[in-house]
PDB file of C-alpha atoms in Angstrom:
ATOM      1  CA  MET F  18     -22.968   9.463   7.507  1.00 83.00           C
ATOM      2  CA  ARG F  19     -19.325  10.340   6.847  1.00 89.00           C
ATOM      3  CA  PHE F  20     -18.405   6.689   7.284  1.00 91.00           C
ATOM      4  CA  VAL F  21     -21.066   5.588   4.790  1.00 93.00           C
ATOM      5  CA  LEU F  22     -19.987   8.163   2.206  1.00 93.00           C
ATOM      6  CA  GLN F  23     -16.337   7.163   2.516  1.00 94.00           C
ATOM      7  CA  LEU F  24     -17.144   3.454   2.463  1.00 92.00           C
ATOM      8  CA  VAL F  25     -19.344   3.762  -0.626  1.00 94.00           C
ATOM      9  CA  ALA F  26     -16.763   5.905  -2.451  1.00 94.00           C
ATOM     10  CA  VAL F  27     -13.860   3.539  -1.744  1.00 94.00           C
ATOM     11  CA  VAL F  28     -15.880   0.380  -2.462  1.00 94.00           C
ATOM     12  CA  ALA F  29     -17.101   1.872  -5.746  1.00 95.00           C
ATOM     13  CA  VAL F  30     -13.630   2.858  -6.938  1.00 92.00           C
ATOM     14  CA  SER F  31     -12.262  -0.520  -5.788  1.00 91.00           C
ATOM     15  CA  TRP F  32     -14.918  -2.359  -7.800  1.00 92.00           C
ATOM     16  CA  ALA F  33     -14.255  -0.221 -10.865  1.00 93.00           C
ATOM     17  CA  ALA F  34     -10.512  -0.762 -10.498  1.00 88.00           C
ATOM     18  CA  GLY F  35     -11.019  -4.513 -10.228  1.00 86.00           C
ATOM     19  CA  GLN F  36     -13.121  -4.571 -13.386  1.00 90.00           C
ATOM     20  CA  ALA F  37     -10.556  -2.533 -15.326  1.00 90.00           C
ATOM     21  CA  ILE F  38      -7.669  -4.701 -14.162  1.00 85.00           C
ATOM     22  CA  ALA F  39      -9.597  -7.873 -15.052  1.00 85.00           C
ATOM     23  CA  LEU F  40     -10.197  -6.574 -18.585  1.00 87.00           C
ATOM     24  CA  ALA F  41      -6.466  -5.932 -18.992  1.00 86.00           C
ATOM     25  CA  ASP F  42      -5.511  -9.390 -17.719  1.00 80.00           C
ATOM     26  CA  GLY F  43      -3.220 -11.207 -20.138  1.00 79.00           C
ATOM     27  CA  HIS F  44      -1.704  -7.997 -21.494  1.00 86.00           C
ATOM     28  CA  ALA F  45       1.325  -7.244 -19.330  1.00 86.00           C
ATOM     29  CA  TRP F  46       1.996  -3.616 -20.215  1.00 91.00           C
ATOM     30  CA  LEU F  47      -1.686  -2.702 -20.266  1.00 93.00           C
ATOM     31  CA  SER F  48      -2.130  -4.375 -16.869  1.00 90.00           C
ATOM     32  CA  LEU F  49       0.776  -2.335 -15.541  1.00 93.00           C
ATOM     33  CA  ALA F  50      -0.711   0.950 -16.750  1.00 95.00           C
ATOM     34  CA  VAL F  51      -4.263   0.153 -15.660  1.00 94.00           C
ATOM     35  CA  GLY F  52      -3.210  -1.136 -12.220  1.00 93.00           C
ATOM     36  CA  VAL F  53      -1.005   1.834 -11.394  1.00 95.00           C
ATOM     37  CA  GLY F  54      -3.658   4.199 -12.734  1.00 95.00           C
ATOM     38  CA  ALA F  55      -6.288   2.521 -10.585  1.00 94.00           C
ATOM     39  CA  ALA F  56      -4.081   2.882  -7.499  1.00 96.00           C
ATOM     40  CA  VAL F  57      -3.589   6.600  -8.159  1.00 96.00           C
ATOM     41  CA  ILE F  58      -7.283   7.245  -8.838  1.00 96.00           C
ATOM     42  CA  ALA F  59      -8.371   5.306  -5.735  1.00 96.00           C
ATOM     43  CA  THR F  60      -5.948   7.308  -3.589  1.00 97.00           C
ATOM     44  CA  LEU F  61      -7.240  10.602  -4.994  1.00 97.00           C
ATOM     45  CA  VAL F  62     -10.865   9.548  -4.419  1.00 96.00           C
ATOM     46  CA  TYR F  63     -10.106   8.602  -0.803  1.00 97.00           C
ATOM     47  CA  PHE F  64      -8.248  11.885  -0.253  1.00 97.00           C
ATOM     48  CA  ALA F  65     -11.097  13.930  -1.728  1.00 96.00           C
ATOM     49  CA  VAL F  66     -13.946  12.214   0.115  1.00 96.00           C
ATOM     50  CA  VAL F  67     -12.159  12.304   3.495  1.00 96.00           C
ATOM     51  CA  ARG F  68     -11.231  15.966   3.014  1.00 96.00           C
ATOM     52  CA  ALA F  69     -14.810  16.835   2.041  1.00 95.00           C
ATOM     53  CA  THR F  70     -16.578  14.850   4.774  1.00 95.00           C
ATOM     54  CA  GLU F  71     -14.198  15.359   7.718  1.00 94.00           C
ATOM     55  CA  LYS F  72     -13.004  18.896   6.961  1.00 93.00           C
ATOM     56  CA  ARG F  73      -9.432  18.160   8.023  1.00 94.00           C
ATOM     57  CA  PRO F  74      -5.988  17.656   6.509  1.00 95.00           C
ATOM     58  CA  VAL F  75      -5.746  14.035   5.338  1.00 96.00           C
ATOM     59  CA  THR F  76      -2.647  13.306   7.420  1.00 95.00           C
ATOM     60  CA  GLU F  77      -2.738   9.579   6.728  1.00 96.00           C
ATOM     61  CA  LEU F  78      -1.909  10.383   3.080  1.00 97.00           C
ATOM     62  CA  ALA F  79       0.512  13.237   3.700  1.00 95.00           C
ATOM     63  CA  ALA F  80       2.730  13.791   0.664  1.00 94.00           C
ATOM     64  CA  ARG F  81       5.881  14.258   2.743  1.00 94.00           C
ATOM     65  CA  THR F  82       5.757  10.636   3.962  1.00 94.00           C
ATOM     66  CA  ALA F  83       4.662   9.035   0.684  1.00 96.00           C
ATOM     67  CA  ALA F  84       7.998   8.060  -0.843  1.00 96.00           C
ATOM     68  CA  SER F  85       9.655   6.899   2.361  1.00 96.00           C
ATOM     69  CA  GLY F  86       6.571   4.997   3.547  1.00 96.00           C
ATOM     70  CA  LEU F  87       6.030   3.217   0.242  1.00 97.00           C
ATOM     71  CA  ILE F  88       9.691   2.304  -0.259  1.00 97.00           C
ATOM     72  CA  ARG F  89      10.253   1.074   3.277  1.00 97.00           C
ATOM     73  CA  GLY F  90       6.999  -0.840   3.259  1.00 97.00           C
ATOM     74  CA  LEU F  91       7.847  -2.446  -0.087  1.00 97.00           C
ATOM     75  CA  LEU F  92      11.313  -3.495   1.071  1.00 98.00           C
ATOM     76  CA  LEU F  93       9.933  -4.889   4.324  1.00 97.00           C
ATOM     77  CA  GLY F  94       7.174  -6.803   2.524  1.00 97.00           C
ATOM     78  CA  VAL F  95       9.624  -8.400   0.090  1.00 97.00           C
ATOM     79  CA  ALA F  96      12.082  -9.220   2.879  1.00 97.00           C
ATOM     80  CA  VAL F  97       9.483 -10.796   5.166  1.00 97.00           C
ATOM     81  CA  PHE F  98       7.983 -12.902   2.378  1.00 97.00           C
ATOM     82  CA  ALA F  99      11.448 -13.985   1.203  1.00 97.00           C
ATOM     83  CA  ALA F 100      12.201 -15.138   4.758  1.00 97.00           C
ATOM     84  CA  VAL F 101       8.889 -17.019   4.908  1.00 97.00           C
ATOM     85  CA  ILE F 102       9.295 -18.758   1.532  1.00 96.00           C
ATOM     86  CA  GLY F 103      12.857 -19.635   2.488  1.00 96.00           C
ATOM     87  CA  GLN F 104      11.627 -21.405   5.602  1.00 96.00           C
ATOM     88  CA  ILE F 105       8.906 -23.157   3.623  1.00 96.00           C
ATOM     89  CA  ALA F 106      11.493 -24.344   1.069  1.00 96.00           C
ATOM     90  CA  VAL F 107      13.910 -25.574   3.731  1.00 95.00           C
ATOM     91  CA  ASN F 108      11.090 -27.591   5.262  1.00 95.00           C
ATOM     92  CA  GLY F 109      10.072 -29.171   1.954  1.00 94.00           C
ATOM     93  CA  GLY F 110       7.025 -27.068   1.070  1.00 94.00           C
ATOM     94  CA  TYR F 111       8.291 -25.048  -1.912  1.00 94.00           C
ATOM     95  CA  ARG F 112      10.423 -25.894  -4.924  1.00 92.00           C
ATOM     96  CA  ILE F 113      11.620 -23.774  -7.838  1.00 91.00           C
ATOM     97  CA  THR F 114      11.074 -25.624 -11.114  1.00 90.00           C
ATOM     98  CA  GLY F 115      12.545 -23.092 -13.533  1.00 89.00           C
ATOM     99  CA  ILE F 116      12.392 -19.623 -15.011  1.00 88.00           C
ATOM    100  CA  SER F 117       9.171 -18.340 -16.549  1.00 81.00           C
ATOM    101  CA  ASP F 118       8.872 -18.396 -20.329  1.00 79.00           C
ATOM    102  CA  SER F 119       7.348 -14.927 -20.103  1.00 79.00           C
ATOM    103  CA  PRO F 120       9.111 -12.934 -17.371  1.00 78.00           C
ATOM    104  CA  VAL F 121       7.499  -9.755 -18.748  1.00 84.00           C
ATOM    105  CA  ASP F 122       4.364 -10.924 -16.940  1.00 85.00           C
ATOM    106  CA  ALA F 123       6.040  -9.594 -13.799  1.00 89.00           C
ATOM    107  CA  ALA F 124       5.383  -6.084 -15.150  1.00 89.00           C
ATOM    108  CA  GLY F 125       1.678  -6.819 -15.435  1.00 89.00           C
ATOM    109  CA  LEU F 126       1.660  -8.195 -11.907  1.00 91.00           C
ATOM    110  CA  PHE F 127       3.225  -4.930 -10.703  1.00 94.00           C
ATOM    111  CA  GLY F 128       0.114  -3.088 -11.845  1.00 92.00           C
ATOM    112  CA  PHE F 129      -2.281  -5.773 -10.632  1.00 91.00           C
ATOM    113  CA  MET F 130      -0.769  -5.876  -7.153  1.00 93.00           C
ATOM    114  CA  ALA F 131      -0.405  -2.090  -6.920  1.00 95.00           C
ATOM    115  CA  GLY F 132      -4.103  -1.660  -7.597  1.00 94.00           C
ATOM    116  CA  ALA F 133      -5.135  -4.442  -5.221  1.00 93.00           C
ATOM    117  CA  ALA F 134      -2.872  -3.388  -2.347  1.00 95.00           C
ATOM    118  CA  THR F 135      -3.859   0.274  -2.571  1.00 97.00           C
ATOM    119  CA  THR F 136      -7.618  -0.227  -2.743  1.00 95.00           C
ATOM    120  CA  GLU F 137      -7.605  -2.822   0.051  1.00 95.00           C
ATOM    121  CA  GLU F 138      -5.557  -0.617   2.377  1.00 97.00           C
ATOM    122  CA  LEU F 139      -7.744   2.416   1.717  1.00 97.00           C
ATOM    123  CA  LEU F 140     -10.800   0.316   2.522  1.00 96.00           C
ATOM    124  CA  PHE F 141      -9.654  -1.789   5.474  1.00 97.00           C
ATOM    125  CA  ARG F 142      -7.192   0.530   7.197  1.00 97.00           C
ATOM    126  CA  GLY F 143      -8.223   3.940   5.860  1.00 96.00           C
ATOM    127  CA  VAL F 144     -11.975   3.616   6.326  1.00 96.00           C
ATOM    128  CA  LEU F 145     -12.904   0.556   8.398  1.00 96.00           C
ATOM    129  CA  PHE F 146     -10.151   0.543  11.021  1.00 97.00           C
ATOM    130  CA  ARG F 147     -10.070   4.325  11.463  1.00 96.00           C
ATOM    131  CA  TYR F 148     -13.777   4.545  12.202  1.00 95.00           C
ATOM    132  CA  LEU F 149     -13.875   1.493  14.425  1.00 95.00           C
ATOM    133  CA  GLU F 150     -10.965   2.889  16.421  1.00 96.00           C
ATOM    134  CA  LYS F 151     -12.844   6.128  17.080  1.00 93.00           C
ATOM    135  CA  VAL F 152     -15.726   4.145  18.557  1.00 93.00           C
ATOM    136  CA  THR F 153     -14.016   1.241  20.311  1.00 94.00           C
ATOM    137  CA  GLY F 154     -10.361   2.196  20.783  1.00 95.00           C
ATOM    138  CA  THR F 155      -7.354   0.572  19.142  1.00 96.00           C
ATOM    139  CA  TRP F 156      -7.544  -3.003  20.411  1.00 96.00           C
ATOM    140  CA  LEU F 157     -11.127  -3.882  19.519  1.00 96.00           C
ATOM    141  CA  ALA F 158     -10.813  -2.091  16.167  1.00 96.00           C
ATOM    142  CA  PHE F 159      -7.575  -3.963  15.522  1.00 97.00           C
ATOM    143  CA  ALA F 160      -9.202  -7.349  16.167  1.00 96.00           C
ATOM    144  CA  ALA F 161     -12.445  -6.620  14.317  1.00 96.00           C
ATOM    145  CA  SER F 162     -10.875  -5.137  11.180  1.00 95.00           C
ATOM    146  CA  ALA F 163      -8.320  -7.963  10.981  1.00 95.00           C
ATOM    147  CA  LEU F 164     -11.084 -10.569  11.191  1.00 95.00           C
ATOM    148  CA  VAL F 165     -13.087  -8.823   8.464  1.00 95.00           C
ATOM    149  CA  PHE F 166      -9.955  -8.641   6.314  1.00 94.00           C
ATOM    150  CA  GLY F 167      -9.394 -12.368   6.734  1.00 93.00           C
ATOM    151  CA  GLY F 168     -13.068 -13.146   6.241  1.00 92.00           C
ATOM    152  CA  VAL F 169     -13.342 -11.557   2.804  1.00 91.00           C
ATOM    153  CA  HIS F 170     -10.585 -13.906   1.615  1.00 89.00           C
ATOM    154  CA  LEU F 171     -13.053 -16.762   2.031  1.00 89.00           C
ATOM    155  CA  LEU F 172     -14.577 -15.518  -1.237  1.00 86.00           C
ATOM    156  CA  ASN F 173     -11.442 -16.513  -3.167  1.00 84.00           C
ATOM    157  CA  PRO F 174     -11.602 -19.639  -5.385  1.00 83.00           C
ATOM    158  CA  ASN F 175      -9.365 -21.940  -3.323  1.00 80.00           C
ATOM    159  CA  ALA F 176     -10.158 -20.412   0.048  1.00 82.00           C
ATOM    160  CA  THR F 177     -10.032 -22.383   3.288  1.00 88.00           C
ATOM    161  CA  TRP F 178     -11.030 -21.444   6.820  1.00 91.00           C
ATOM    162  CA  TRP F 179      -7.455 -21.995   7.951  1.00 93.00           C
ATOM    163  CA  GLY F 180      -6.116 -19.776   5.185  1.00 91.00           C
ATOM    164  CA  ALA F 181      -8.584 -16.995   6.021  1.00 92.00           C
ATOM    165  CA  LEU F 182      -7.630 -17.227   9.691  1.00 95.00           C
ATOM    166  CA  CYS F 183      -3.948 -16.947   8.784  1.00 94.00           C
ATOM    167  CA  VAL F 184      -4.693 -13.897   6.630  1.00 94.00           C
ATOM    168  CA  ALA F 185      -6.634 -12.341   9.508  1.00 95.00           C
ATOM    169  CA  ILE F 186      -3.924 -12.943  12.113  1.00 95.00           C
ATOM    170  CA  ALA F 187      -0.783 -12.498  10.029  1.00 94.00           C
ATOM    171  CA  GLY F 188      -1.902 -10.238   7.190  1.00 94.00           C
ATOM    172  CA  GLY F 189      -4.575  -8.217   8.965  1.00 95.00           C
ATOM    173  CA  GLY F 190      -2.469  -7.953  12.098  1.00 96.00           C
ATOM    174  CA  MET F 191       0.721  -6.962  10.304  1.00 97.00           C
ATOM    175  CA  LEU F 192      -0.885  -4.375   8.024  1.00 97.00           C
ATOM    176  CA  THR F 193      -3.106  -2.828  10.687  1.00 97.00           C
ATOM    177  CA  SER F 194      -0.266  -2.592  13.185  1.00 97.00           C
ATOM    178  CA  ALA F 195       1.882  -0.927  10.515  1.00 98.00           C
ATOM    179  CA  TYR F 196      -0.780   1.758  10.173  1.00 98.00           C
ATOM    180  CA  ILE F 197      -1.087   2.154  13.948  1.00 97.00           C
ATOM    181  CA  ALA F 198       2.684   2.540  14.365  1.00 97.00           C
ATOM    182  CA  ALA F 199       3.103   5.024  11.508  1.00 96.00           C
ATOM    183  CA  ARG F 200      -0.345   6.661  11.352  1.00 96.00           C
ATOM    184  CA  THR F 201       0.121   6.824   7.598  1.00 97.00           C
ATOM    185  CA  LEU F 202      -1.416   4.612   4.930  1.00 98.00           C
ATOM    186  CA  TRP F 203       1.717   4.710   2.794  1.00 98.00           C
ATOM    187  CA  LEU F 204       3.551   2.164   4.956  1.00 98.00           C
ATOM    188  CA  PRO F 205       0.843  -0.568   4.896  1.00 98.00           C
ATOM    189  CA  ILE F 206       0.236   0.064   1.184  1.00 98.00           C
ATOM    190  CA  GLY F 207       3.938  -0.487   0.468  1.00 98.00           C
ATOM    191  CA  LEU F 208       4.096  -3.479   2.810  1.00 98.00           C
ATOM    192  CA  HIS F 209       1.003  -5.078   1.275  1.00 97.00           C
ATOM    193  CA  PHE F 210       2.294  -4.518  -2.243  1.00 97.00           C
ATOM    194  CA  GLY F 211       5.801  -5.780  -1.463  1.00 97.00           C
ATOM    195  CA  TRP F 212       4.478  -8.982   0.103  1.00 96.00           C
ATOM    196  CA  ASN F 213       2.044  -9.731  -2.730  1.00 95.00           C
ATOM    197  CA  TYR F 214       4.493  -8.830  -5.493  1.00 95.00           C
ATOM    198  CA  ALA F 215       7.228 -11.025  -4.040  1.00 95.00           C
ATOM    199  CA  GLN F 216       4.754 -13.861  -3.599  1.00 94.00           C
ATOM    200  CA  SER F 217       3.429 -13.730  -7.151  1.00 91.00           C
ATOM    201  CA  ALA F 218       5.862 -12.019  -9.515  1.00 92.00           C
ATOM    202  CA  ILE F 219       9.162 -13.050  -7.946  1.00 93.00           C
ATOM    203  CA  PHE F 220       8.569 -16.466  -6.388  1.00 93.00           C
ATOM    204  CA  GLY F 221       5.649 -17.558  -8.594  1.00 89.00           C
ATOM    205  CA  SER F 222       3.450 -18.843  -5.795  1.00 88.00           C
ATOM    206  CA  GLU F 223      -0.294 -18.728  -5.308  1.00 85.00           C
ATOM    207  CA  VAL F 224      -1.785 -15.625  -3.654  1.00 85.00           C
ATOM    208  CA  SER F 225      -4.611 -16.172  -1.153  1.00 82.00           C
ATOM    209  CA  GLY F 226      -6.181 -19.008  -3.124  1.00 66.00           C
ATOM    210  CA  ASN F 227      -6.523 -16.940  -6.312  1.00 73.00           C
ATOM    211  CA  GLY F 228      -4.381 -19.229  -8.461  1.00 66.00           C
ATOM    212  CA  VAL F 229      -0.710 -19.188  -9.397  1.00 58.00           C
ATOM    213  CA  ARG F 230       0.487 -15.897 -10.856  1.00 64.00           C
ATOM    214  CA  HIS F 231       3.348 -16.360 -13.300  1.00 71.00           C
ATOM    215  CA  GLY F 232       6.186 -13.920 -12.904  1.00 80.00           C
ATOM    216  CA  ILE F 233       9.917 -14.564 -12.905  1.00 88.00           C
ATOM    217  CA  LEU F 234      10.179 -17.994 -11.292  1.00 88.00           C
ATOM    218  CA  GLU F 235       8.164 -21.143 -11.881  1.00 87.00           C
ATOM    219  CA  SER F 236       7.505 -23.104  -8.713  1.00 88.00           C
ATOM    220  CA  GLU F 237       5.360 -25.742  -7.066  1.00 88.00           C
ATOM    221  CA  SER F 238       4.077 -26.450  -3.571  1.00 88.00           C
ATOM    222  CA  THR F 239       5.119 -29.775  -2.095  1.00 89.00           C
ATOM    223  CA  GLY F 240       4.690 -31.761   1.085  1.00 89.00           C
ATOM    224  CA  ASP F 241       2.594 -30.938   4.127  1.00 91.00           C
ATOM    225  CA  ALA F 242      -0.064 -28.248   3.517  1.00 91.00           C
ATOM    226  CA  LEU F 243       0.602 -26.847   7.002  1.00 94.00           C
ATOM    227  CA  VAL F 244       4.109 -26.009   5.788  1.00 95.00           C
ATOM    228  CA  SER F 245       3.399 -25.048   2.164  1.00 93.00           C
ATOM    229  CA  GLY F 246      -0.057 -23.554   2.601  1.00 92.00           C
ATOM    230  CA  GLY F 247      -1.536 -26.012   0.111  1.00 90.00           C
ATOM    231  CA  ARG F 248      -3.899 -24.700  -2.570  1.00 87.00           C
ATOM    232  CA  PHE F 249      -4.380 -21.433  -0.683  1.00 90.00           C
ATOM    233  CA  GLY F 250      -0.695 -20.620  -1.083  1.00 90.00           C
ATOM    234  CA  PRO F 251       2.074 -19.642   1.360  1.00 93.00           C
ATOM    235  CA  GLU F 252      -0.261 -17.327   3.269  1.00 94.00           C
ATOM    236  CA  ALA F 253      -1.801 -20.444   4.841  1.00 93.00           C
ATOM    237  CA  SER F 254       1.615 -21.682   6.003  1.00 95.00           C
ATOM    238  CA  VAL F 255       2.450 -21.837   9.678  1.00 96.00           C
ATOM    239  CA  PHE F 256       5.620 -19.898   8.841  1.00 97.00           C
ATOM    240  CA  THR F 257       3.549 -16.994   7.534  1.00 97.00           C
ATOM    241  CA  LEU F 258       1.590 -17.062  10.761  1.00 96.00           C
ATOM    242  CA  ILE F 259       4.776 -16.916  12.838  1.00 97.00           C
ATOM    243  CA  ALA F 260       6.330 -14.145  10.758  1.00 97.00           C
ATOM    244  CA  GLY F 261       3.130 -12.095  10.775  1.00 96.00           C
ATOM    245  CA  VAL F 262       2.796 -12.307  14.545  1.00 97.00           C
ATOM    246  CA  LEU F 263       6.428 -11.281  15.061  1.00 97.00           C
ATOM    247  CA  VAL F 264       6.207  -8.276  12.728  1.00 97.00           C
ATOM    248  CA  THR F 265       2.878  -7.281  14.282  1.00 98.00           C
ATOM    249  CA  ALA F 266       4.414  -7.389  17.757  1.00 98.00           C
ATOM    250  CA  VAL F 267       7.244  -5.077  16.671  1.00 98.00           C
ATOM    251  CA  PHE F 268       4.848  -2.558  15.118  1.00 98.00           C
ATOM    252  CA  LEU F 269       2.579  -2.577  18.175  1.00 97.00           C
ATOM    253  CA  TRP F 270       5.603  -2.036  20.418  1.00 97.00           C
ATOM    254  CA  LEU F 271       6.549   0.974  18.290  1.00 97.00           C
ATOM    255  CA  ALA F 272       2.967   2.232  18.413  1.00 97.00           C
ATOM    256  CA  ARG F 273       2.960   2.062  22.202  1.00 96.00           C
ATOM    257  CA  ARG F 274       6.269   3.900  22.444  1.00 96.00           C
ATOM    258  CA  ARG F 275       4.953   6.628  20.164  1.00 95.00           C
ATOM    259  CA  GLY F 276       1.680   7.009  22.052  1.00 95.00           C
ATOM    260  CA  HIS F 277      -0.431   5.863  19.114  1.00 95.00           C
ATOM    261  CA  LEU F 278      -2.677   3.426  20.987  1.00 95.00           C
ATOM    262  CA  VAL F 279      -6.179   4.831  21.521  1.00 93.00           C
ATOM    263  CA  PRO F 280      -7.680   3.675  24.849  1.00 91.00           C
ATOM    264  CA  MET F 281     -11.076   2.050  25.098  1.00 82.00           C
ATOM    265  CA  ARG F 282     -12.440   4.553  27.628  1.00 62.00           C
ATOM    266  CA  ARG F 283     -14.302   7.221  25.604  1.00 58.00           C
ATOM    267  CA  ALA F 284     -13.276  10.140  27.814  1.00 47.00           C
ATOM    268  CA  ALA F 285      -9.586   9.297  27.379  1.00 50.00           C
ATOM    269  CA  ARG F 286      -9.680   8.935  23.587  1.00 49.00           C
ATOM    270  CA  THR F 287      -8.655  11.464  21.001  1.00 49.00           C
ATOM    271  CA  VAL F 288     -10.347  11.691  17.620  1.00 45.00           C
ATOM    272  CA  GLU F 289      -7.236  11.120  15.526  1.00 52.00           C
ATOM    273  CA  PRO F 290      -3.767  10.329  16.963  1.00 53.00           C
ATOM    274  CA  ALA F 291      -1.045  12.613  15.674  1.00 51.00           C
ATOM    275  CA  PRO F 292       1.038  11.170  12.839  1.00 53.00           C
ATOM    276  CA  ALA F 293       4.476   9.879  13.745  1.00 50.00           C
ATOM    277  CA  ARG F 294       7.599  11.728  12.744  1.00 51.00           C
ATOM    278  CA  PRO F 295       9.380  10.090   9.815  1.00 46.00           C
ATOM    279  CA  SER F 296      11.648   7.285  10.972  1.00 44.00           C
ATOM    280  CA  LYS F 297      13.677   4.480   9.477  1.00 45.00           C
ATOM    281  CA  ILE F 298      10.747   2.076   9.882  1.00 44.00           C
ATOM    282  CA  ALA F 299       7.605   4.136   9.588  1.00 41.00           C
ATOM    283  CA  GLY F 300       8.671   6.633   6.972  1.00 40.00           C
TER     284      GLY F 300
END
């Protein structure tokens, strides 16, 4: 019952946030305000419903780790995407064609991506993964939640099965492992936002088949779709897949060192692993 209440609450606020952001589309400063507001409201709703239904401190949204988790996640997301797009460009899959005529659109994308990253992390890591992990242990929950995360991207306009699989393995794996390593939602929220913002607002590339988002740079995809990602965007590139697997491996190694992996055997599991101490990676 707690799972249903949390799922319904987060899905409802995510839907409302999406509608509000869509209405503000085309108005940069309004999109910024609405997107950031939606992210804040969604976080407060998650905090309130978890606190009310589980009767515990909501450690995954602890205030003391918020700033460090968000900042470090953002920087990592931007850095990893920059490395990926650099490899795509070197191999003939991405080309900068100029500077946007309306760079202020990057401000609107800040709000859009903040709202999207926050609501998706609250839903997929905060609700879905956490509850699956209690029932199945870390590994099965990791695989199942990542596949669901990739699967919902098939609903996007230019979706492909290959693109959804890449999102599941690279995106779902990277974001879920970030949560497992840190046991805080702030890190995957920052990481998700940093990746998406760099992809859309900085490098001007398509995000998960949703269409090109104009930010600072104008660009085009060229050459082999396996390199560029084709109409789905760089997330369907083999270089995204490689980068996602590498980052996921590092986070899972950290999670194992910190004792954050929940075993499959019910008798050996704990209800909620203790949050990690702040560190240079996890925040």
